[in-house]
């Protein structure tokens, strides 16, 4: 309920000043502030953190996670969750890599196929969730299992190497920044615009917020859910291409724990797990923040053994700051 | 209102814990992994700074002195010369390394003709799942179990149960407690690997260079043992080597890539080399160095932008040839240290066959292992595969696994 | 498969006993039980090694830890919450126990108690933040998933605890009255949890919270206290499981139990507990737990390898819920 009051306030606050204030006080603002704070603290302690190469690397390594987190945000906003994304990335990256080493295969096909197979897997998940009404956590747990086992069955875990040089999309740079960073930026903006301004995008919030109300206002939750899971599949597909084209060889197993990283990014980004609120911009910022934390902690010599604990604490702090902010805002609006 | 106060206190506490970060910051490099097990660094090579200092000859507490200390199965049927069914439970399935050991086992089984071996195991290197797998195969009733332990202590109870059920147990790659198996095929001693790695690194960066380590996880027993042996060997033989830090990368190529990038950015030209400690970490680290354009310049085949000798970063590590082939072929990686895992799997099956046939007994000092010839018994109940193997540009084309 | 035969034999409605039976059989747990029996029958046809007391008991030994953590998880999921940090609490408490004994020289008995204390405290912290600060459970436990695991790593500096005295293994590796010792604990805990959930005001409060938290609060249920209690309980059970696990495996390391939370959640949701809250039962959870393990075991004994087994289990997880959904919808049971 706090979220609806906030968004109501957002709409009733015209003027650039108020807009700016809202921007700073929104979750995006909180994340930007945390990020700025981190950059200042770590940058002062070790200026090498601020080197262009390091910033570029942080952005590069955030990209594939951020793209997947965009899809995850949509899923979570619709009131669902997808635990199978890590396994999907593993499977799609392997498919892409396998295609790229087929002699005579144009390289764009190996980029395109994951973008088709991804939504197809998403459609299966979506169908089970939307039409057969199986909870998304069950479907995606099952899917994860099927994809993980299936991948090893199919490949025997043999790594893929000798991909043609032109395949390695993620290793290209444009204007000094790696290509995946542009993907991350463009997709974040497009997805944000879609979800905020188009009716089909708004419908996701409606379904996540209140299914009955959505139904009454003429939105079919089933269609919306199908669309959300297929959209997620598409994002995971793009993410997997960025993932696969980054290296000289592809590890054809499922990277363990990847789904947790993606879900954490979406959730820290302010996507309420209860559905109905959040933005993908927050998710992308959160991905960058989490990556910068992981990177920055090494720069300031945090004991490697305590690194995970410090990361966990910082995640908690970020979440708490956001929570207190929301609460204060809600109090202000009420009062 | 009390709620507000409460949350404020919590926030302060959390902020404090963050401020506490410098307190837990590492002030000196030390390596405490590997359970404080004793280390035994090998002799320094000729010309190493530490070679002169190692005056007292290290008395080696090993070899013939040790009595057989393995376990024995209870009431195992006599199947000498008959067909036996074996199961191989590696740390995890679906990685190049254990695909290679599995391949070697199939080769041995084919040669012997009276052995059937299947490989099955968890998809993650997880001791809990591995124990469950072995448990199932005991119930299923195989004649022998080959294993590579995710944890030396954790795997032992279930292996003892296997022995009690009359199943022969032989380990390879990663050991259990000695009495929980009959024999262990040792691919190379920890100190041998450590020496090979440090020597390879020194050959590239010189005895006063500086390096960092990208390992899989601090809790991985083999990797931790290697690192502590490397630490001991480096201190003994190359006291001026600068050990920068060690970072984790799970079994995730991408994470290894990211961590290496971070190290490269952090130390810049102050870091001369990186160790990739696992077959997943190594290619990830190599990719990071290659994509940063920091491959060593003195290779004719290098098609990467050659930096000057100063800023080049050497990469040394353990991996399988296929995973490292692109880097070795373009000269980015000069040497890959590893025993031949195909031979390791091959030897494990031969050892098992010899145990079942009764030709390898606690009194034996060597065992016949097909194309590998005779292998020596060391440390009481271990069979040594041989010194570690170094793959280079010249020989890597001969291997496909 | 067994499910399709069922409606025909239960067409009679006049007899009260039959209709009662019908209600039991057609309940979520009933359907799941039938699926389990069907699976066992098929698996026992695949191999004669499967359906033996020894094998079955041994399999249950392997899932005791997951089972113990699944009990509080059932409560939590019924309230509409979740606890993703159980695997990490499990790892942290076991590590603290090991190192208090190994490094700090505490008596092992005291270290074992501390194992439960640490687990309980960790769970209590989760609960405190959830009820007092209002952090959504998923977010809170996602953060502590990383935090507690990180603490385990930091405390142990990645070393393992090992070399426990022989009596320490009694619980994890030996038998008591012919049954693996730890199974007694699971059995007793499951019975208590089942009674508490089904027969006490506390249990009814849990369901009420899951159905309508605001309503539950207005009807005088101490919602916050109950929530705090179940997350603390979850931490305690994770600590207990950590102890039993260490006793079974005879060593522990900071990374033990990574990813265990998903196994726990899988058992609970397969057992028919709705992830949206409001419904579920301990009986269902236990059947879910056993079904997954027996499938793993039976398929393997039947000669199907691990990778294929994962695929089949994933499919069955979805199918079982699907079948149950269809049956419940047809009979209007849900």
CSV table of C-alpha atoms in Angstrom, one decimal, chain A:
chain,number,residue,atom,x,y,z
A,1,UNK,CA,0.0,0.0,0.0
A,2,UNK,CA,2.9,2.3,0.6
A,3,UNK,CA,3.9,1.8,-3.0
A,4,UNK,CA,0.6,2.9,-4.4
A,5,UNK,CA,0.7,6.0,-2.4
A,6,UNK,CA,4.1,6.7,-3.6
A,7,UNK,CA,3.2,6.3,-7.2
A,8,UNK,CA,0.1,8.4,-6.6
A,9,UNK,CA,2.4,11.1,-5.2
A,10,UNK,CA,4.6,10.8,-8.2
A,11,UNK,CA,1.8,11.5,-10.6
A,12,UNK,CA,0.5,14.5,-8.5
A,13,UNK,CA,3.9,16.1,-8.3
A,14,UNK,CA,4.5,18.3,-11.4
A,15,UNK,CA,7.4,20.7,-11.8
A,16,UNK,CA,11.0,19.9,-12.5
A,17,UNK,CA,12.0,20.5,-8.9
A,18,UNK,CA,9.6,18.0,-7.5
A,19,UNK,CA,10.6,15.6,-10.3
A,20,UNK,CA,14.2,15.9,-9.3
A,21,UNK,CA,13.3,15.3,-5.7
A,22,UNK,CA,11.3,12.3,-6.5
A,23,UNK,CA,14.2,11.0,-8.6
A,24,UNK,CA,16.6,11.3,-5.7
A,25,UNK,CA,14.2,9.9,-3.2
A,26,UNK,CA,13.0,7.0,-5.3
A,27,UNK,CA,14.7,3.6,-5.1
A,28,UNK,CA,16.8,4.6,-8.0
A,29,UNK,CA,17.9,7.5,-6.0
A,30,UNK,CA,18.8,5.4,-3.0
A,31,UNK,CA,20.8,3.1,-5.2
A,32,UNK,CA,22.6,5.9,-6.9
A,33,UNK,CA,23.5,7.4,-3.6
A,34,UNK,CA,24.8,4.1,-2.3
A,35,UNK,CA,26.8,3.6,-5.5
A,36,UNK,CA,28.2,7.2,-5.2
A,37,UNK,CA,29.1,6.5,-1.6
A,38,UNK,CA,30.8,3.3,-2.5
A,39,UNK,CA,32.7,5.0,-5.3
A,40,UNK,CA,33.9,7.8,-3.0
A,41,UNK,CA,34.9,5.5,-0.1
A,42,UNK,CA,36.7,2.9,-2.2
A,43,UNK,CA,38.0,5.5,-4.6
A,44,UNK,CA,39.6,7.5,-1.8
A,45,UNK,CA,41.2,4.4,-0.3
A,46,UNK,CA,42.5,3.1,-3.6
A,47,UNK,CA,42.3,5.5,-6.6
A,48,UNK,CA,43.0,2.7,-9.0
A,49,UNK,CA,39.4,1.7,-8.4
A,50,UNK,CA,38.4,4.7,-10.4
A,51,UNK,CA,40.5,3.9,-13.4
A,52,UNK,CA,38.5,3.9,-16.6
A,53,UNK,CA,39.4,0.3,-17.2
A,54,UNK,CA,38.0,-0.8,-13.9
A,55,UNK,CA,34.8,1.1,-14.3
A,56,UNK,CA,34.4,-0.3,-17.7
A,57,UNK,CA,35.0,-3.8,-16.4
A,58,UNK,CA,32.4,-3.4,-13.6
A,59,UNK,CA,29.9,-2.3,-16.2
A,60,UNK,CA,30.8,-5.2,-18.5
A,61,UNK,CA,30.5,-7.8,-15.8
A,62,UNK,CA,27.2,-6.3,-14.7
A,63,UNK,CA,25.7,-6.5,-18.2
A,64,UNK,CA,24.6,-10.0,-18.6
A,65,UNK,CA,23.3,-10.2,-15.1
A,66,UNK,CA,21.4,-6.9,-15.5
A,67,UNK,CA,19.8,-8.0,-18.8
A,68,UNK,CA,18.6,-11.1,-17.0
A,69,UNK,CA,17.5,-9.1,-14.0
A,70,UNK,CA,15.3,-7.0,-16.3
A,71,UNK,CA,13.3,-10.1,-17.2
A,72,UNK,CA,13.3,-11.2,-13.6
A,73,UNK,CA,11.9,-7.8,-12.5
A,74,UNK,CA,9.0,-8.2,-14.9
A,75,UNK,CA,8.4,-11.7,-13.5
A,76,UNK,CA,8.5,-10.6,-9.9
A,77,UNK,CA,6.4,-7.5,-10.6
A,78,UNK,CA,3.8,-9.9,-12.0
A,79,UNK,CA,3.8,-11.6,-8.7
A,80,UNK,CA,5.8,-14.7,-9.7
A,81,UNK,CA,9.4,-15.8,-9.6
A,82,UNK,CA,11.7,-17.8,-11.9
A,83,UNK,CA,14.4,-19.9,-10.3
A,84,UNK,CA,15.3,-21.6,-13.6
A,85,UNK,CA,17.1,-18.6,-15.1
A,86,UNK,CA,20.6,-19.7,-14.2
A,87,UNK,CA,20.0,-23.1,-15.8
A,88,UNK,CA,18.4,-21.4,-18.8
A,89,UNK,CA,21.5,-19.2,-19.3
A,90,UNK,CA,23.7,-22.3,-19.2
A,91,UNK,CA,21.5,-24.2,-21.7
A,92,UNK,CA,21.1,-21.2,-24.1
A,93,UNK,CA,24.8,-20.3,-24.0
A,94,UNK,CA,25.7,-23.9,-24.9
A,95,UNK,CA,23.2,-24.0,-27.8
A,96,UNK,CA,24.6,-20.7,-29.1
A,97,UNK,CA,28.2,-21.9,-28.7
A,98,UNK,CA,27.5,-25.3,-30.4
A,99,UNK,CA,25.8,-23.5,-33.3
A,100,UNK,CA,28.8,-21.2,-33.8
A,101,UNK,CA,31.2,-24.0,-34.3
A,102,UNK,CA,29.1,-25.7,-37.0
A,103,UNK,CA,31.0,-25.2,-40.2
A,104,UNK,CA,29.3,-22.8,-42.6
A,105,UNK,CA,26.8,-21.6,-40.1
A,106,UNK,CA,26.4,-17.8,-40.3
A,107,UNK,CA,27.3,-16.3,-37.0
A,108,UNK,CA,24.0,-14.3,-36.6
A,109,UNK,CA,22.1,-17.6,-36.4
A,110,UNK,CA,24.0,-18.6,-33.3
A,111,UNK,CA,23.2,-15.2,-31.8
A,112,UNK,CA,19.5,-15.4,-32.9
A,113,UNK,CA,18.6,-18.9,-31.8
A,114,UNK,CA,18.9,-18.3,-28.1
A,115,UNK,CA,16.5,-15.4,-28.6
A,116,UNK,CA,14.0,-17.8,-30.0
A,117,UNK,CA,14.5,-20.8,-27.8
A,118,UNK,CA,14.5,-18.6,-24.6
A,119,UNK,CA,11.0,-17.3,-25.2
A,120,UNK,CA,9.9,-20.8,-26.1
A,121,UNK,CA,11.1,-22.1,-22.7
A,122,UNK,CA,9.5,-19.1,-21.2
A,123,UNK,CA,6.3,-19.9,-23.0
A,124,UNK,CA,6.3,-23.4,-21.5
A,125,UNK,CA,6.8,-22.0,-18.0
A,126,UNK,CA,4.2,-19.3,-18.6
A,127,UNK,CA,1.7,-21.8,-19.8
A,128,UNK,CA,2.1,-24.0,-16.8
A,129,UNK,CA,1.8,-21.0,-14.5
A,130,UNK,CA,-0.9,-19.1,-16.3
A,131,UNK,CA,-3.2,-21.8,-17.6
A,132,UNK,CA,-2.5,-24.8,-15.4
A,133,UNK,CA,-2.2,-22.6,-12.4
A,134,UNK,CA,0.9,-24.3,-10.9
A,135,UNK,CA,2.8,-21.9,-8.7
A,136,UNK,CA,5.8,-20.3,-10.5
A,137,UNK,CA,8.2,-21.4,-7.9
A,138,UNK,CA,7.3,-25.1,-8.4
A,139,UNK,CA,7.4,-24.8,-12.2
A,140,UNK,CA,10.7,-23.1,-12.2
A,141,UNK,CA,12.2,-25.4,-9.6
A,142,UNK,CA,11.2,-28.3,-11.9
A,143,UNK,CA,12.4,-26.5,-15.0
A,144,UNK,CA,15.7,-25.8,-13.3
A,145,UNK,CA,16.1,-29.5,-12.6
A,146,UNK,CA,15.1,-30.5,-16.2
A,147,UNK,CA,17.4,-28.0,-17.9
A,148,UNK,CA,20.4,-28.8,-15.6
A,149,UNK,CA,20.1,-32.5,-16.0
A,150,UNK,CA,19.2,-32.2,-19.7
A,151,UNK,CA,22.3,-30.1,-20.4
A,152,UNK,CA,24.7,-32.6,-18.9
A,153,UNK,CA,22.8,-35.5,-20.6
A,154,UNK,CA,23.2,-33.7,-24.0
A,155,UNK,CA,26.7,-32.4,-23.8
A,156,UNK,CA,28.4,-34.7,-21.2
A,157,UNK,CA,30.0,-31.5,-20.0
A,158,UNK,CA,32.3,-31.1,-22.9
A,159,UNK,CA,33.5,-27.5,-23.2
A,160,UNK,CA,33.1,-25.7,-26.4
A,161,UNK,CA,36.1,-23.9,-27.9
A,162,UNK,CA,37.4,-22.8,-31.2
A,163,UNK,CA,34.4,-20.4,-31.8
A,164,UNK,CA,35.0,-18.2,-34.8
A,165,UNK,CA,36.4,-14.7,-33.8
A,166,UNK,CA,33.4,-12.9,-35.3
A,167,UNK,CA,31.2,-14.8,-32.9
A,168,UNK,CA,32.6,-13.1,-29.9
A,169,UNK,CA,30.1,-10.2,-29.7
A,170,UNK,CA,30.7,-9.4,-26.1
A,171,UNK,CA,34.4,-8.9,-26.7
A,172,UNK,CA,33.8,-6.0,-29.1
A,173,UNK,CA,34.1,-2.4,-28.0
A,174,UNK,CA,32.4,0.7,-29.3
A,175,UNK,CA,33.4,4.2,-28.3
A,176,UNK,CA,35.6,2.8,-25.5
A,177,UNK,CA,32.9,0.8,-23.9
A,178,UNK,CA,32.3,-3.0,-24.3
A,179,UNK,CA,29.3,-3.8,-26.5
A,180,UNK,CA,27.4,-5.6,-23.7
A,181,UNK,CA,27.2,-2.3,-21.8
A,182,UNK,CA,25.2,-0.8,-24.6
A,183,UNK,CA,22.9,-3.8,-24.5
A,184,UNK,CA,22.4,-3.3,-20.8
A,185,UNK,CA,21.6,0.4,-21.2
A,186,UNK,CA,19.4,0.1,-24.3
A,187,UNK,CA,17.4,-2.8,-22.9
A,188,UNK,CA,17.0,-1.1,-19.5
A,189,UNK,CA,15.6,2.0,-21.1
A,190,UNK,CA,13.4,0.2,-23.6
A,191,UNK,CA,12.0,-2.1,-20.9
A,192,UNK,CA,11.5,0.8,-18.5
A,193,UNK,CA,9.6,2.7,-21.2
A,194,UNK,CA,7.5,-0.3,-22.2
A,195,UNK,CA,6.6,-1.2,-18.6
A,196,UNK,CA,5.8,2.4,-17.6
A,197,UNK,CA,4.0,3.8,-20.6
A,198,UNK,CA,2.5,1.0,-22.8
A,199,UNK,CA,-0.8,-0.6,-21.8
A,200,UNK,CA,0.7,-4.1,-22.1
A,201,UNK,CA,3.5,-3.0,-19.8
A,202,UNK,CA,1.2,-1.4,-17.2
A,203,UNK,CA,-0.9,-4.6,-17.2
A,204,UNK,CA,2.0,-6.4,-15.6
A,205,UNK,CA,1.8,-4.1,-12.6
A,206,UNK,CA,-2.0,-4.6,-12.6
A,207,UNK,CA,-1.7,-8.4,-12.6
A,208,UNK,CA,0.9,-8.3,-9.9
A,209,UNK,CA,-0.9,-5.8,-7.7
A,210,UNK,CA,-4.4,-7.2,-7.8
A,211,UNK,CA,-5.5,-9.9,-10.1
A,212,UNK,CA,-9.2,-9.4,-9.6
A,213,UNK,CA,-9.0,-5.7,-10.2
A,214,UNK,CA,-7.0,-6.5,-13.3
A,215,UNK,CA,-9.6,-8.9,-14.5
A,216,UNK,CA,-12.4,-6.3,-13.9
A,217,UNK,CA,-10.6,-3.7,-15.9
A,218,UNK,CA,-10.5,-6.0,-18.8
A,219,UNK,CA,-7.0,-7.3,-18.6
A,220,UNK,CA,-6.5,-11.1,-19.0
A,221,UNK,CA,-4.0,-12.2,-16.4
A,222,UNK,CA,-3.3,-15.3,-18.3
A,223,UNK,CA,-2.2,-13.5,-21.5
A,224,UNK,CA,-0.2,-11.1,-19.4
A,225,UNK,CA,1.6,-13.9,-17.6
A,226,UNK,CA,2.4,-15.7,-20.8
A,227,UNK,CA,3.8,-12.4,-22.1
A,228,UNK,CA,5.9,-11.8,-19.0
A,229,UNK,CA,7.5,-15.3,-19.0
A,230,UNK,CA,8.2,-15.0,-22.7
A,231,UNK,CA,9.7,-11.6,-22.2
A,232,UNK,CA,11.8,-13.1,-19.4
A,233,UNK,CA,12.9,-15.8,-21.8
A,234,UNK,CA,13.9,-13.3,-24.4
A,235,UNK,CA,16.0,-11.3,-21.8
A,236,UNK,CA,17.6,-14.5,-20.6
A,237,UNK,CA,18.3,-15.4,-24.3
A,238,UNK,CA,20.1,-12.1,-24.8
A,239,UNK,CA,21.9,-12.5,-21.5
A,240,UNK,CA,23.1,-15.9,-22.5
A,241,UNK,CA,24.5,-14.6,-25.8
A,242,UNK,CA,26.4,-11.9,-23.9
A,243,UNK,CA,27.6,-14.6,-21.5
A,244,UNK,CA,28.6,-17.1,-24.2
A,245,UNK,CA,30.5,-14.6,-26.4
A,246,UNK,CA,32.6,-13.3,-23.6
A,247,UNK,CA,35.1,-16.1,-23.6
A,248,UNK,CA,37.4,-18.2,-25.7
A,249,UNK,CA,35.6,-21.3,-24.4
A,250,UNK,CA,32.2,-22.0,-23.1
A,251,UNK,CA,31.7,-24.0,-19.9
A,252,UNK,CA,28.7,-26.1,-20.9
A,253,UNK,CA,27.4,-26.6,-17.4
A,254,UNK,CA,25.1,-24.5,-15.4
A,255,UNK,CA,26.9,-21.8,-13.4
A,256,UNK,CA,25.7,-22.5,-9.9
A,257,UNK,CA,24.0,-19.8,-7.9
A,258,UNK,CA,23.6,-17.5,-10.9
A,259,UNK,CA,19.8,-17.4,-10.4
A,260,UNK,CA,20.4,-16.1,-6.8
A,261,UNK,CA,22.6,-13.3,-8.1
A,262,UNK,CA,19.9,-12.3,-10.6
A,263,UNK,CA,17.0,-12.5,-8.1
A,264,UNK,CA,19.1,-10.6,-5.6
A,265,UNK,CA,19.7,-7.9,-8.2
A,266,UNK,CA,16.1,-7.5,-9.0
A,267,UNK,CA,15.0,-7.6,-5.4
A,268,UNK,CA,17.6,-5.1,-4.2
A,269,UNK,CA,16.6,-3.0,-7.1
A,270,UNK,CA,13.4,-2.4,-5.3
A,271,UNK,CA,11.2,-4.8,-7.1
A,272,UNK,CA,8.8,-5.8,-4.4
A,273,UNK,CA,8.6,-9.5,-4.1
A,274,UNK,CA,4.9,-9.2,-3.4
A,275,UNK,CA,4.4,-7.9,-6.9
A,276,UNK,CA,2.9,-4.8,-8.3
A,277,UNK,CA,5.7,-2.4,-7.8
A,278,UNK,CA,9.3,-1.7,-8.9
A,279,UNK,CA,11.2,-0.6,-12.0
A,280,UNK,CA,13.8,-2.2,-14.1
A,281,UNK,CA,16.0,0.8,-13.8
A,282,UNK,CA,16.4,0.0,-10.1
A,283,UNK,CA,17.3,-3.6,-11.0
A,284,UNK,CA,20.0,-2.5,-13.4
A,285,UNK,CA,21.4,0.0,-10.9
A,286,UNK,CA,21.4,-2.7,-8.2
A,287,UNK,CA,23.3,-5.1,-10.5
A,288,UNK,CA,25.9,-2.5,-11.0
A,289,UNK,CA,26.0,-1.7,-7.3
A,290,UNK,CA,26.4,-5.4,-6.3
A,291,UNK,CA,29.2,-5.9,-8.9
A,292,UNK,CA,30.9,-2.7,-7.7
A,293,UNK,CA,30.7,-4.0,-4.1
A,294,UNK,CA,32.3,-7.3,-5.1
A,295,UNK,CA,35.0,-5.5,-7.1
A,296,UNK,CA,35.6,-2.6,-4.6
A,297,UNK,CA,36.0,-4.9,-1.6
A,298,UNK,CA,39.0,-6.4,-3.2
A,299,UNK,CA,40.4,-3.0,-3.8
A,300,UNK,CA,40.3,-2.1,-0.2
A,301,UNK,CA,41.8,-5.4,0.9
A,302,UNK,CA,38.8,-6.8,2.8
A,303,UNK,CA,40.0,-10.2,4.1
A,304,UNK,CA,39.0,-12.6,1.4
A,305,UNK,CA,37.5,-14.9,4.1
A,306,UNK,CA,35.1,-12.2,5.2
A,307,UNK,CA,34.3,-10.9,1.8
A,308,UNK,CA,31.0,-12.8,1.5
A,309,UNK,CA,29.9,-11.7,4.9
A,310,UNK,CA,30.6,-8.0,4.1
A,311,UNK,CA,28.7,-8.3,0.9
A,312,UNK,CA,25.8,-9.8,2.7
A,313,UNK,CA,25.8,-7.0,5.2
A,314,UNK,CA,25.9,-4.4,2.4
A,315,UNK,CA,23.0,-6.0,0.7
A,316,UNK,CA,21.1,-5.9,3.9
A,317,UNK,CA,22.0,-2.2,4.5
A,318,UNK,CA,20.9,-1.2,1.0
A,319,UNK,CA,17.6,-3.0,1.5
A,320,UNK,CA,17.1,-1.4,4.9
A,321,UNK,CA,17.8,2.1,3.6
A,322,UNK,CA,15.2,1.6,0.9
A,323,UNK,CA,12.7,0.3,3.4
A,324,UNK,CA,13.1,3.2,5.8
A,325,UNK,CA,12.9,5.7,2.9
A,326,UNK,CA,9.7,4.2,1.8
A,327,UNK,CA,8.3,4.3,5.2
A,328,UNK,CA,9.2,7.9,5.8
A,329,UNK,CA,7.8,8.8,2.4
A,330,UNK,CA,4.6,7.0,3.2
A,331,UNK,CA,4.4,8.8,6.6
A,332,UNK,CA,5.0,12.2,4.9
A,333,UNK,CA,2.3,11.6,2.4
A,334,UNK,CA,-0.1,10.5,5.0
A,335,UNK,CA,0.7,13.3,7.3
